[in-house]
């Protein structure tokens, strides 16, 4: 009699294979995202669906938001840029084609880029992002060029098409536009079929879902359940960004953006079914550098287009890059020891706290896993949930402007109100340095500020600070007196 069970050794082998795939992938691994860089190349301008949250235009001088790009690249230009950037930023580990349209609505350009990269930069992980409409057609090419990470945006699994019709006005299918519920049904069927084909072939799938208040927030737990059934590796719940100046249908028609608190609620509702991505920054279609930074302006076409392929290959220097990656891995290993394994990736409040009550902690960092950024320079905050037993990472929260814009841009105003609104539900802020004035302002929202953990490992510091302020006998006495 045969047994269909998978042996423990086989499971361990599969787990090791997956960990090897994500170890230095900043999008698929939270542990990697403060250490490794990514590059998106804008070789795919066309799209085959219309989303109410999307406006595929080129950016202007005062706009930098997810999905836009400063200019299109041909496959040859894209590969030259990647080789140049990979030499300048040796921690570069991933290249993705994420637009500004859809990678699989531009198959010739997409796969020509991957073919050249497969030959010239074999150490890079290759990724693509797609709405999923054409996934089933291009599975073989995805496999052929070793594209082992694919992101699919899926916002609803409602088979009636009711929810999807509020998100997608039309799709381009069989050379004609299809509208409304019919379009939503076709798109969903193709997405589910394509995702299943990917996971059956061992390709890691990350699913993006845009949280649209009043449209699909109640649908996202159903999405998470279906993704788990299909073997999707990671679910990323992103807030709708719908400012009028973005020029989207939602933005021009008064649809509210999703708040940080709404995203956290959606994560909690979906997290019991799916492994969640919490460190997404909704990157531009031409993003360069660590997640959370964009160094694209440093690498305009004039920096690399006149270089010969031989010179670019020398600049890329695979051997030197490998040495840099080993240095990073050594540092990560040291951080793991220093942090004392106080973090649980997906945890309930009961797993974090013996009382079921937790605290939110904001951290300022410039990367590399330490508290190494002044409050005044912070454009975003890492948010952790912590109790007396453990901590978990929740999300990043951005602000429009840092508290201190620097001497060149300083106009005498300090955007503290925006920061206070961003951190209004946070209990504790850990930062490298903070002045008396902003500290007093943050006290008005009952936010404790502490810069005594400067340059220390983040996770260990978050856990220690929460014990100090909220769970020690001294802190309890202080709160009782207060």
XYZ file of C-alpha atoms in Angstrom:
482
model
C 0.000 0.000 0.000
C 1.393 3.389 -0.997
C 1.470 6.364 1.312
C 0.685 9.873 0.069
C 2.187 11.593 3.074
C 5.280 13.762 2.619
C 8.197 12.638 4.768
C 9.715 14.994 7.312
C 13.014 14.950 5.415
C 11.205 15.960 2.217
C 9.438 18.790 4.049
C 12.746 19.989 5.457
C 14.268 19.889 1.969
C 11.378 21.935 0.560
C 11.687 24.436 3.406
C 15.427 24.824 2.815
C 14.827 25.360 -0.897
C 12.279 28.089 -0.211
C 14.521 29.784 2.346
C 17.370 29.804 -0.164
C 15.107 31.525 -2.691
C 14.006 34.282 -0.323
C 17.097 34.738 1.856
C 18.386 37.819 0.024
C 15.100 38.869 -1.576
C 14.066 42.187 0.042
C 10.409 41.866 -1.005
C 9.834 38.237 -0.029
C 11.909 38.292 3.177
C 11.360 40.810 5.944
C 14.787 39.896 7.308
C 16.453 40.845 4.016
C 14.747 44.127 3.309
C 17.050 46.318 5.407
C 20.165 44.800 3.838
C 19.577 44.031 0.148
C 18.562 46.309 -2.707
C 16.212 45.886 -5.653
C 15.816 47.543 -9.031
C 12.665 47.844 -11.112
C 13.107 48.482 -14.832
C 10.308 50.184 -16.732
C 10.244 48.159 -19.940
C 6.508 47.359 -19.894
C 4.401 50.472 -20.646
C 1.235 48.826 -22.022
C -1.541 47.373 -19.891
C -4.502 45.121 -20.662
C -6.852 46.142 -17.869
C -7.966 49.427 -16.343
C -7.998 49.768 -12.556
C -9.813 52.592 -10.807
C -6.784 53.148 -8.539
C -4.262 53.402 -11.386
C -3.111 56.178 -13.706
C -0.117 55.095 -15.790
C 1.539 58.378 -16.498
C 5.088 59.581 -16.272
C 5.962 61.545 -13.176
C 6.582 65.231 -12.874
C 9.035 67.067 -10.647
C 6.705 67.259 -7.644
C 5.329 63.735 -7.775
C 6.824 60.401 -6.835
C 4.288 57.712 -6.101
C 3.783 53.985 -6.646
C 3.418 52.805 -10.216
C 4.848 55.816 -12.033
C 8.178 56.095 -13.774
C 10.440 58.852 -15.073
C 10.915 57.191 -18.461
C 10.633 53.976 -20.447
C 13.603 51.721 -21.168
C 14.252 49.296 -23.991
C 15.437 45.822 -22.950
C 19.020 46.723 -23.916
C 18.871 49.963 -21.938
C 17.370 48.138 -18.959
C 20.140 45.520 -18.858
C 22.848 48.169 -19.197
C 21.286 50.059 -16.305
C 21.106 46.924 -14.176
C 24.772 46.061 -14.756
C 25.809 49.616 -13.935
C 23.654 49.819 -10.806
C 24.787 46.343 -9.703
C 28.380 47.586 -9.760
C 27.550 50.752 -7.835
C 25.155 49.102 -5.352
C 26.725 45.723 -4.685
C 23.950 44.684 -2.288
C 21.593 44.626 -5.311
C 20.036 41.153 -5.353
C 16.769 41.416 -7.274
C 15.527 42.825 -10.567
C 11.827 43.171 -11.211
C 9.648 44.207 -14.125
C 6.667 45.897 -12.553
C 5.340 48.278 -15.168
C 4.437 51.025 -15.525
C 1.876 48.815 -17.306
C 1.749 45.041 -16.991
C 4.792 42.829 -17.560
C 2.775 40.194 -19.450
C 0.941 42.739 -21.589
C 4.446 43.453 -22.966
C 5.762 39.894 -23.321
C 8.370 40.505 -26.013
C 10.111 43.295 -24.085
C 9.738 41.533 -20.746
C 11.229 38.209 -21.787
C 13.934 39.763 -23.958
C 15.077 41.632 -20.840
C 15.045 38.438 -18.763
C 16.908 36.493 -21.482
C 19.724 39.052 -21.547
C 19.882 39.160 -17.750
C 19.972 35.374 -17.528
C 23.154 35.522 -19.609
C 24.842 38.640 -18.200
C 23.810 38.732 -14.511
C 23.105 35.140 -13.438
C 23.479 35.981 -9.734
C 20.359 38.175 -9.699
C 16.922 36.941 -8.744
C 14.363 37.791 -11.426
C 10.801 38.806 -10.673
C 7.787 40.097 -12.513
C 4.528 41.669 -11.415
C 1.265 41.133 -13.250
C -2.484 41.516 -12.958
C -2.682 37.840 -13.945
C -4.849 38.133 -17.055
C -2.200 36.602 -19.348
C -0.422 34.385 -16.813
C -1.550 31.012 -18.225
C -0.128 31.914 -21.660
C 3.369 32.661 -20.408
C 4.114 30.033 -17.757
C 6.639 28.262 -19.989
C 8.603 31.461 -20.649
C 8.588 32.328 -16.947
C 10.098 28.937 -16.177
C 12.527 29.060 -19.123
C 14.196 32.274 -17.966
C 14.364 31.278 -14.309
C 11.852 33.860 -13.112
C 11.164 32.214 -9.772
C 9.272 35.023 -8.022
C 5.986 36.350 -9.435
C 3.667 38.930 -7.888
C -0.012 38.861 -8.850
C -2.404 41.640 -7.890
C -5.734 40.121 -6.862
C -8.280 42.295 -5.059
C -11.343 40.048 -4.918
C -12.381 36.409 -5.294
C -16.074 37.248 -5.632
C -17.268 34.916 -8.403
C -20.306 37.076 -9.196
C -18.042 39.901 -10.392
C -19.904 42.410 -8.229
C -16.866 43.532 -6.222
C -14.446 43.331 -9.125
C -16.667 45.496 -11.348
C -16.242 48.342 -8.850
C -12.458 48.074 -9.183
C -11.910 47.273 -12.885
C -13.952 49.238 -15.469
C -12.714 47.037 -18.320
C -10.214 44.443 -19.483
C -8.769 43.850 -22.949
C -9.618 40.255 -23.807
C -9.395 38.549 -27.220
C -8.640 41.902 -28.877
C -11.715 43.667 -27.528
C -12.734 45.504 -24.388
C -14.947 43.643 -21.949
C -16.740 45.646 -19.250
C -18.307 45.304 -15.825
C -19.039 42.020 -14.090
C -18.151 39.939 -17.137
C -14.688 41.515 -17.199
C -14.218 40.887 -13.469
C -15.233 37.224 -13.840
C -12.795 36.610 -16.707
C -9.962 38.323 -14.850
C -10.564 36.307 -11.672
C -10.708 32.991 -13.544
C -7.423 33.770 -15.304
C -5.757 34.897 -12.071
C -6.692 31.730 -10.197
C -5.683 29.492 -13.092
C -2.351 31.275 -13.507
C -1.499 31.247 -9.796
C -2.186 27.513 -9.616
C 0.090 26.906 -12.605
C 2.873 28.926 -10.949
C 2.710 27.181 -7.584
C 2.503 23.769 -9.260
C 5.869 24.561 -10.851
C 7.494 25.633 -7.600
C 7.515 29.339 -8.423
C 7.045 31.522 -5.359
C 3.974 33.718 -5.643
C 3.343 36.928 -3.757
C -0.190 38.255 -4.015
C -0.860 41.984 -3.737
C -4.287 43.190 -2.624
C -5.221 46.864 -2.557
C -7.417 47.711 0.441
C -10.189 49.943 -0.920
C -12.428 51.236 1.897
C -16.088 50.619 1.226
C -15.329 48.362 -1.743
C -13.335 45.254 -0.816
C -12.315 45.368 2.854
C -14.791 42.587 3.734
C -13.623 40.564 0.734
C -9.922 40.416 1.655
C -10.250 37.577 4.233
C -11.838 35.516 1.445
C -8.894 36.404 -0.790
C -6.486 35.222 1.922
C -8.293 31.880 2.279
C -8.206 31.267 -1.474
C -4.520 32.214 -1.689
C -3.692 29.686 1.000
C -5.582 26.994 -0.919
C -3.534 27.804 -4.019
C -0.189 27.600 -2.211
C 0.660 31.300 -2.456
C 3.744 32.129 -0.405
C 3.016 35.691 0.725
C 0.051 38.088 0.872
C 0.674 41.825 0.750
C -2.222 44.098 1.760
C -1.555 47.606 0.467
C -3.494 50.776 1.299
C -5.354 52.528 -1.490
C -3.642 55.847 -2.288
C -6.229 58.123 -3.864
C -5.188 61.755 -3.626
C -6.871 63.855 -6.340
C -3.494 64.941 -7.732
C -2.759 61.307 -8.648
C -5.365 61.620 -11.390
C -6.982 58.219 -10.797
C -10.713 57.528 -11.074
C -10.901 56.967 -7.333
C -8.834 60.053 -6.587
C -10.956 62.312 -8.780
C -14.231 60.948 -7.408
C -13.664 61.343 -3.690
C -12.754 57.773 -2.730
C -10.940 57.875 0.609
C -7.434 56.462 0.914
C -7.006 53.575 3.332
C -5.629 54.535 6.743
C -2.823 52.783 8.614
C -5.351 51.566 11.147
C -7.573 50.081 8.411
C -4.564 48.246 6.965
C -3.705 46.847 10.405
C -7.297 45.645 10.838
C -7.177 43.935 7.430
C -3.848 42.328 8.285
C -5.309 40.955 11.510
C -8.352 39.595 9.670
C -6.218 37.904 6.993
C -3.116 36.937 8.952
C -4.508 33.760 10.460
C -4.891 32.274 6.988
C -1.880 33.643 5.112
C 1.704 34.671 5.723
C 1.634 38.445 5.362
C 4.130 40.881 3.899
C 4.349 43.821 6.300
C 7.335 45.733 4.912
C 5.986 46.792 1.494
C 6.560 50.414 0.424
C 4.456 50.362 -2.790
C 7.515 51.095 -4.916
C 7.698 53.049 -8.138
C 7.977 51.227 -11.460
C 11.602 52.410 -11.722
C 12.666 52.106 -8.067
C 16.365 51.623 -7.263
C 18.037 50.819 -3.934
C 16.945 49.483 -0.573
C 13.215 49.161 -0.013
C 12.173 52.520 1.387
C 14.726 54.530 -0.581
C 14.756 55.562 -4.213
C 18.101 56.307 -5.828
C 16.744 56.375 -9.357
C 17.834 59.961 -9.949
C 21.469 58.873 -9.626
C 21.245 56.536 -12.596
C 19.942 58.453 -15.605
C 20.630 57.126 -19.092
C 23.675 59.336 -19.606
C 25.486 57.482 -16.778
C 25.457 54.084 -18.510
C 24.201 54.186 -22.112
C 27.546 55.106 -23.699
C 29.426 52.310 -21.929
C 30.432 49.180 -23.822
C 29.084 45.798 -22.697
C 32.566 44.638 -21.770
C 33.089 47.644 -19.498
C 29.696 47.162 -17.883
C 30.461 43.503 -17.206
C 33.707 44.499 -15.513
C 31.896 47.119 -13.459
C 29.256 44.603 -12.393
C 32.043 42.305 -11.070
C 30.193 39.206 -9.881
C 33.078 38.148 -7.630
C 33.136 41.465 -5.734
C 29.362 41.358 -5.401
C 29.543 37.855 -3.909
C 32.044 39.086 -1.336
C 29.734 41.991 -0.429
C 26.811 39.617 0.027
C 28.893 37.438 2.334
C 29.698 40.485 4.479
C 25.964 41.205 4.682
C 25.222 37.622 5.705
C 27.870 37.761 8.430
C 26.287 40.966 9.771
C 22.803 39.448 9.664
C 24.028 36.434 11.623
C 25.504 38.743 14.260
C 22.225 40.682 14.452
C 20.261 37.461 14.936
C 22.406 36.659 17.950
C 22.141 40.205 19.317
C 18.360 40.310 18.920
C 17.981 37.145 20.990
C 15.103 35.851 18.854
C 12.442 37.976 20.527
C 10.354 38.362 17.347
C 7.516 36.137 16.100
C 6.647 36.705 12.435
C 2.878 36.088 12.651
C 1.541 36.155 16.164
C -1.702 36.790 17.993
C -1.877 39.193 20.914
C -1.970 36.189 23.241
C 1.344 34.940 21.810
C 2.904 38.371 22.344
C 1.487 39.175 25.766
C 0.465 37.146 28.810
C -2.447 39.557 29.318
C -3.465 39.856 25.674
C -2.665 43.594 25.831
C 0.088 44.883 23.557
C 1.829 48.168 22.785
C 2.811 49.759 19.477
C 6.408 50.917 19.055
C 7.735 53.167 16.276
C 11.401 53.022 15.249
C 13.538 55.258 13.044
C 16.242 53.518 11.026
C 18.400 54.025 7.955
C 18.665 50.267 7.487
C 21.032 47.465 8.493
C 18.833 46.462 11.426
C 19.796 49.163 13.936
C 18.261 52.340 15.379
C 20.502 54.642 13.358
C 18.398 57.580 12.168
C 17.594 60.901 13.850
C 13.914 61.675 14.357
C 14.296 64.870 12.355
C 15.405 62.958 9.262
C 12.785 60.214 9.359
C 10.459 59.976 6.365
C 8.976 56.741 7.650
C 8.655 54.721 10.838
C 8.863 50.978 11.419
C 5.933 49.878 13.576
C 6.195 46.902 15.938
C 3.559 45.342 18.185
C 5.055 44.194 21.476
C 4.096 42.514 24.732
C 5.850 40.980 27.700
C 6.511 37.714 25.781
C 7.589 38.726 22.272
C 7.270 41.276 19.466
C 6.216 41.251 15.823
C 6.752 43.651 12.945
C 3.505 45.257 11.741
C 4.131 47.837 9.010
C 5.946 50.927 7.793
C 4.257 54.297 8.032
C 5.356 57.162 5.827
C 5.051 60.905 6.345
C 4.910 63.553 3.626
C 7.973 65.351 4.959
C 10.532 64.711 7.700
C 10.406 66.952 10.755
C 13.623 68.692 9.673
C 13.923 69.336 5.943
C 17.534 70.478 6.202
C 19.062 73.958 5.808
C 18.422 74.170 2.063
C 14.671 73.572 2.283
C 13.971 74.889 5.759
C 11.175 77.478 5.719
C 10.761 77.717 9.486
C 7.877 75.259 9.566
C 8.023 71.794 11.066
C 5.412 69.221 9.924
C 4.813 67.828 13.393
C 1.020 67.571 12.991
C 1.347 65.112 10.117
C 3.791 63.053 12.181
C 1.515 63.168 15.224
C -1.395 61.931 13.113
C 0.752 59.124 11.696
C 1.807 58.008 15.188
C -1.439 58.784 17.030
C -2.024 55.179 18.137
C 1.649 54.457 18.947
C 2.813 54.167 22.559
C 6.605 54.452 22.282
C 9.132 55.923 19.843
C 12.736 54.692 19.672
C 15.088 56.915 17.690
C 18.777 57.701 17.425
C 18.277 61.316 18.549
C 15.369 63.673 19.172
C 15.229 67.288 20.296
C 13.264 68.734 23.181
C 10.695 70.572 21.027
C 9.452 67.604 18.992
C 9.587 65.427 22.106
C 7.268 67.835 23.925
C 4.919 67.889 20.933
C 4.744 64.104 20.851
C 4.028 64.009 24.576
C 0.740 65.751 23.754
C -0.458 62.509 22.115
C 0.924 60.474 25.045
C 3.839 59.179 22.971
C 6.950 58.289 24.979
C 10.214 59.113 23.163
C 13.530 57.422 23.939
C 16.893 57.900 22.207
C 18.937 55.850 24.685
C 18.880 52.814 22.346
C 20.789 54.636 19.590
C 22.773 52.365 17.242
C 21.450 49.237 18.994
C 19.771 46.247 17.264
C 16.129 47.074 16.608
C 14.308 43.958 17.756
C 16.156 43.508 21.027
C 15.728 47.225 21.769
C 11.987 47.217 21.066
C 11.473 44.281 23.411
C 13.695 45.757 26.142
C 12.084 49.199 25.950
C 8.560 47.805 26.181
C 9.522 45.830 29.285
C 11.096 48.973 30.756
C 8.133 51.267 30.187
C 5.110 48.991 30.420
C 5.848 45.642 32.054
C 8.448 46.175 34.790
C 7.417 46.694 38.421
C 8.705 50.280 38.292
C 6.652 51.123 35.210
C 3.526 49.584 36.737
C 3.992 51.664 39.892
C 4.481 54.831 37.858
C 1.295 54.171 35.890
C -0.663 53.517 39.068
C 0.594 56.772 40.562
C -0.222 58.584 37.327
